[in-house]
Short mmCIF file of C-alpha atoms in Angstrom, two decimals:
data_model
loop_
_atom_site.label_atom_id
_atom_site.label_comp_id
_atom_site.label_asym_id
_atom_site.label_seq_id
_atom_site.Cartn_x
_atom_site.Cartn_y
_atom_site.Cartn_z
CA UNK A 79 -17.16 -1.82 15.76
CA UNK A 80 -15.61 1.19 17.17
CA UNK A 81 -15.92 4.11 14.65
CA UNK A 82 -17.03 7.86 13.64
CA UNK A 83 -20.20 7.99 11.47
CA UNK A 84 -20.59 10.87 8.77
CA UNK A 85 -23.60 11.34 6.68
CA UNK A 86 -23.84 12.17 4.08
CA UNK A 87 -20.74 11.42 1.83
CA UNK A 88 -21.39 13.67 -0.71
CA UNK A 89 -23.76 16.59 -0.65
CA UNK A 90 -24.51 19.22 -3.55
CA UNK A 91 -26.80 22.01 -2.36
CA UNK A 92 -27.68 25.83 -3.68
CA UNK A 93 -26.26 28.94 -1.82
CA UNK A 94 -28.53 29.66 1.31
CA UNK A 95 -30.48 26.37 1.56
CA UNK A 96 -29.81 25.16 5.32
CA UNK A 97 -28.24 21.85 5.48
CA UNK A 98 -26.87 19.75 8.58
CA UNK A 99 -24.12 17.10 8.67
CA UNK A 100 -24.34 14.64 11.08
CA UNK A 101 -21.59 13.07 12.99
CA UNK A 102 -21.99 10.10 15.84
CA UNK A 103 -19.32 8.20 17.64
CA UNK A 104 -19.64 5.03 19.63
CA UNK A 105 -16.59 5.29 21.34
CA UNK A 106 -17.96 7.49 24.67
CA UNK A 107 -15.35 10.17 23.64
CA UNK A 108 -15.88 13.42 24.99
CA UNK A 109 -13.83 15.30 22.59
CA UNK A 110 -15.45 15.98 19.05
CA UNK A 111 -14.29 18.27 16.56
CA UNK A 112 -15.16 19.31 12.53
CA UNK A 113 -12.37 20.25 9.98
CA UNK A 114 -12.76 21.46 6.84
CA UNK A 115 -9.80 20.57 4.19
CA UNK A 116 -8.70 22.65 1.03
CA UNK A 117 -6.35 22.28 -1.31
CA UNK A 118 -3.01 23.77 -0.09
CA UNK A 119 -4.82 24.81 3.40
CA UNK A 120 -4.95 21.03 4.96
CA UNK A 121 -7.19 20.50 7.65
CA UNK A 122 -8.70 23.76 9.47
CA UNK A 123 -10.53 23.61 12.57
CA UNK A 124 -14.13 24.67 12.60
CA UNK A 125 -16.03 23.69 15.98
CA UNK A 126 -14.69 21.63 19.03
CA UNK A 127 -16.67 20.20 21.90
CA UNK A 128 -14.73 19.37 25.13
CA UNK A 129 -18.05 17.21 26.42
CA UNK A 130 -21.91 17.88 26.46
CA UNK A 131 -23.05 21.54 25.94
CA UNK A 132 -19.41 22.66 26.04
CA UNK A 133 -18.48 23.81 22.34
CA UNK A 134 -15.98 26.51 21.07
CA UNK A 135 -14.73 27.89 17.98
CA UNK A 136 -11.88 26.92 16.21
CA UNK A 137 -10.10 28.49 13.36
CA UNK A 138 -12.54 28.83 10.72
CA UNK A 139 -16.26 29.16 12.58
CA UNK A 140 -17.86 31.73 10.41
CA UNK A 141 -21.02 30.25 8.64
CA UNK A 142 -21.24 27.52 11.10
CA UNK A 143 -22.81 26.33 13.85
CA UNK A 144 -23.02 22.98 16.73
CA UNK A 145 -24.16 21.67 18.67
CA UNK A 146 -23.76 18.61 21.60
CA UNK A 147 -26.65 18.16 22.96
CA UNK A 148 -26.05 14.25 23.79
CA UNK A 149 -21.87 12.53 24.22
CA UNK A 150 -22.31 11.02 21.07
CA UNK A 151 -23.39 13.58 18.47
CA UNK A 152 -22.16 16.71 16.77
CA UNK A 153 -24.02 17.78 14.17
CA UNK A 154 -22.61 20.64 11.98
CA UNK A 155 -25.31 23.30 10.59
CA UNK A 156 -25.04 25.63 7.41
CA UNK A 157 -27.53 27.88 8.09
CA UNK A 158 -27.25 29.75 5.01
CA UNK A 159 -24.77 28.00 2.64
CA UNK A 160 -22.59 30.12 0.39
CA UNK A 161 -20.22 28.88 -2.56
CA UNK A 162 -17.03 29.84 -0.20
CA UNK A 163 -17.79 26.65 2.00
CA UNK A 164 -17.55 23.91 -0.49
CA UNK A 165 -15.09 21.41 0.84
CA UNK A 166 -14.22 18.04 2.14
CA UNK A 167 -15.75 18.39 5.78
CA UNK A 168 -14.12 15.81 8.44
CA UNK A 169 -15.85 15.08 12.00
CA UNK A 170 -13.29 13.47 14.34
CA UNK A 171 -13.31 12.35 18.19
CA UNK A 172 -11.14 11.22 20.63
CA UNK A 173 -10.49 10.93 24.31
CA UNK A 174 -8.90 14.03 25.99
CA UNK A 175 -5.60 14.65 26.55
CA UNK A 176 -2.51 15.69 24.59
CA UNK A 177 -1.56 12.25 23.51
CA UNK A 178 -5.05 11.17 22.31
CA UNK A 179 -5.21 10.42 18.50
CA UNK A 180 -8.19 11.70 16.74
CA UNK A 181 -10.62 8.97 15.17
CA UNK A 182 -11.77 10.63 11.91
CA UNK A 183 -15.55 9.99 10.10
CA UNK A 184 -14.76 9.14 6.27
CA UNK A 185 -15.47 12.59 5.62
CA UNK A 186 -18.09 14.65 3.38
CA UNK A 187 -17.55 16.34 0.39
CA UNK A 188 -19.92 19.39 -0.05
CA UNK A 189 -20.76 21.33 -2.86
CA UNK A 190 -22.77 24.64 -2.61
CA UNK A 191 -23.61 25.85 -5.91
CA UNK B 249 0.70 32.30 13.33
CA UNK B 250 1.09 28.82 11.26
CA UNK B 251 1.44 26.27 14.11
CA UNK B 252 2.79 23.20 11.82
CA UNK B 253 4.76 23.89 8.61
CA UNK B 254 5.10 21.24 5.91
CA UNK B 255 7.22 22.75 3.72
CA UNK B 256 7.60 20.34 0.87
CA UNK B 257 3.95 20.04 -1.20
CA UNK B 258 5.12 17.06 -3.44
CA UNK B 259 7.57 14.23 -3.20
CA UNK B 260 8.70 11.58 -5.79
CA UNK B 261 10.17 8.78 -4.53
CA UNK B 262 11.46 5.09 -6.12
CA UNK B 263 9.89 1.99 -4.94
CA UNK B 264 12.27 0.41 -2.10
CA UNK B 265 13.72 3.90 -0.84
CA UNK B 266 13.49 5.96 1.79
CA UNK B 267 12.06 9.07 2.37
CA UNK B 268 11.92 11.92 5.08
CA UNK B 269 8.77 14.33 5.07
CA UNK B 270 9.71 17.58 6.79
CA UNK B 271 7.54 19.12 9.75
CA UNK B 272 7.93 21.71 12.20
CA UNK B 273 5.74 23.29 15.08
CA UNK B 274 5.39 25.93 16.73
CA UNK B 275 3.90 25.96 20.56
CA UNK B 276 4.18 27.52 23.80
CA UNK B 277 2.57 24.83 25.61
CA UNK B 278 5.24 22.75 27.64
CA UNK B 279 2.99 19.66 26.98
CA UNK B 280 1.89 18.31 22.98
CA UNK B 281 1.80 15.47 21.20
CA UNK B 282 2.88 15.36 17.26
CA UNK B 283 1.10 13.14 14.85
CA UNK B 284 1.06 11.96 11.81
CA UNK B 285 -2.05 10.89 9.46
CA UNK B 286 -1.95 9.39 5.87
CA UNK B 287 -4.53 10.41 3.63
CA UNK B 288 -5.06 8.05 0.52
CA UNK B 289 -6.68 9.21 -2.66
CA UNK B 290 -10.01 7.57 -1.39
CA UNK B 291 -10.07 10.39 1.16
CA UNK B 292 -9.87 8.33 4.80
CA UNK B 293 -7.61 9.98 7.33
CA UNK B 294 -5.06 6.86 8.76
CA UNK B 295 -3.14 7.61 12.10
CA UNK B 296 0.64 6.36 11.49
CA UNK B 297 2.46 7.49 14.37
CA UNK B 298 2.53 9.63 17.69
CA UNK B 299 5.20 11.36 19.49
CA UNK B 300 5.27 12.98 22.95
CA UNK B 301 6.80 16.02 23.78
CA UNK B 302 8.45 14.32 26.81
CA UNK B 303 9.37 11.20 25.35
CA UNK B 304 13.01 10.68 25.31
CA UNK B 305 13.42 8.66 22.22
CA UNK B 306 11.96 8.65 18.90
CA UNK B 307 8.83 6.65 18.02
CA UNK B 308 8.67 3.95 15.60
CA UNK B 309 5.77 1.66 14.12
CA UNK B 310 6.75 -0.26 11.71
CA UNK B 311 8.12 1.04 8.79
CA UNK B 312 7.43 4.49 9.90
CA UNK B 313 10.03 6.41 12.09
CA UNK B 314 9.49 10.50 13.62
CA UNK B 315 12.61 11.92 13.89
CA UNK B 316 11.79 14.14 16.87
CA UNK B 317 14.18 17.33 17.44
CA UNK B 318 12.67 19.04 20.00
CA UNK B 319 15.24 22.38 20.38
CA UNK B 320 14.73 22.20 16.23
CA UNK B 321 10.61 22.04 16.85
CA UNK B 322 10.64 19.31 14.33
CA UNK B 323 8.95 16.07 14.07
CA UNK B 324 10.13 14.66 10.41
CA UNK B 325 8.46 11.58 9.22
CA UNK B 326 10.97 9.02 7.55
CA UNK B 327 9.27 6.10 5.65
CA UNK B 328 11.60 3.39 4.90
CA UNK B 329 11.32 1.03 1.92
CA UNK B 330 8.65 2.91 0.32
CA UNK B 331 5.73 0.62 -1.34
CA UNK B 332 3.81 1.77 -4.24
CA UNK B 333 0.73 1.74 -1.28
CA UNK B 334 2.71 4.43 0.11
CA UNK B 335 1.33 7.10 -2.24
CA UNK B 336 -0.80 9.56 -0.76
CA UNK B 337 -1.01 12.82 1.31
CA UNK B 338 0.74 12.75 4.69
CA UNK B 339 -0.34 15.28 7.36
CA UNK B 340 1.55 16.50 10.13
CA UNK B 341 -0.41 17.03 13.25
CA UNK B 342 0.29 18.98 16.82
CA UNK B 343 -2.13 18.08 19.87
CA UNK B 344 -1.22 21.08 22.52
CA UNK B 345 -2.34 20.36 25.96
CA UNK B 346 -4.81 21.52 28.40
CA UNK B 347 -3.85 24.92 28.36
CA UNK B 348 -5.00 24.83 24.61
CA UNK B 349 -8.12 22.74 24.89
CA UNK B 350 -6.13 19.85 23.47
CA UNK B 351 -6.58 21.39 19.95
CA UNK B 352 -5.22 19.62 17.22
CA UNK B 353 -3.59 21.65 14.27
CA UNK B 354 -2.86 20.18 11.09
CA UNK B 355 -0.06 21.25 8.40
CA UNK B 356 -0.87 21.60 4.77
CA UNK B 357 0.28 18.07 3.57
CA UNK B 358 2.86 16.58 1.74
CA UNK B 359 2.09 14.53 -1.39
CA UNK B 360 4.25 11.54 -1.82
CA UNK B 361 4.04 9.83 -5.21
CA UNK B 362 6.00 6.53 -5.36
CA UNK B 363 7.56 5.13 -8.33
CA UNK B 364 7.73 1.74 -9.93
#
């Protein structure tokens, strides 16, 4: 089944404790992206990747890192999480092109205490 | 500047009636795509409908249609014959072309509540 797999689904952590949210897709998509969703703000792009070893900042990259060592994986790393990073996070992937729809993971609800 | 604007935070609609969700966009890219996604209370993002910037006709998918007015830069979603299962948050999104790395920008969303 074609899908984007995101883990974990829920995560509670404390300020400053490094964490990684994993994202994997099995559709051979070149394009992968991370979003955060906050009430009243919609989804905002954190980072995106056009292909292996190619990543770029989105609208809200501060406090986040990503890597794209393999085509299928695009982990999101919070080196030192802070409470303002409490949010719902989505990973998404697609083929390249303005007409290509994104396939979303099921989301990760992160709480930073 | 905001790329996608959804001015209706929340709407109520009676079951079986039609509802229109507003969306305006801003881009200088000549090639772009417009999408609508549905997010039910379970949280997943569900693709509904797509309109390309060069498409001459308005897109339709079942009970969903997109009212595309290019000159006004608007891409309103029309849901006909609303059902209780249509209660959800709806996001308008725009995917810009090669000059913008195919970036997808989302609006703030509109919450639709369907009343029986």
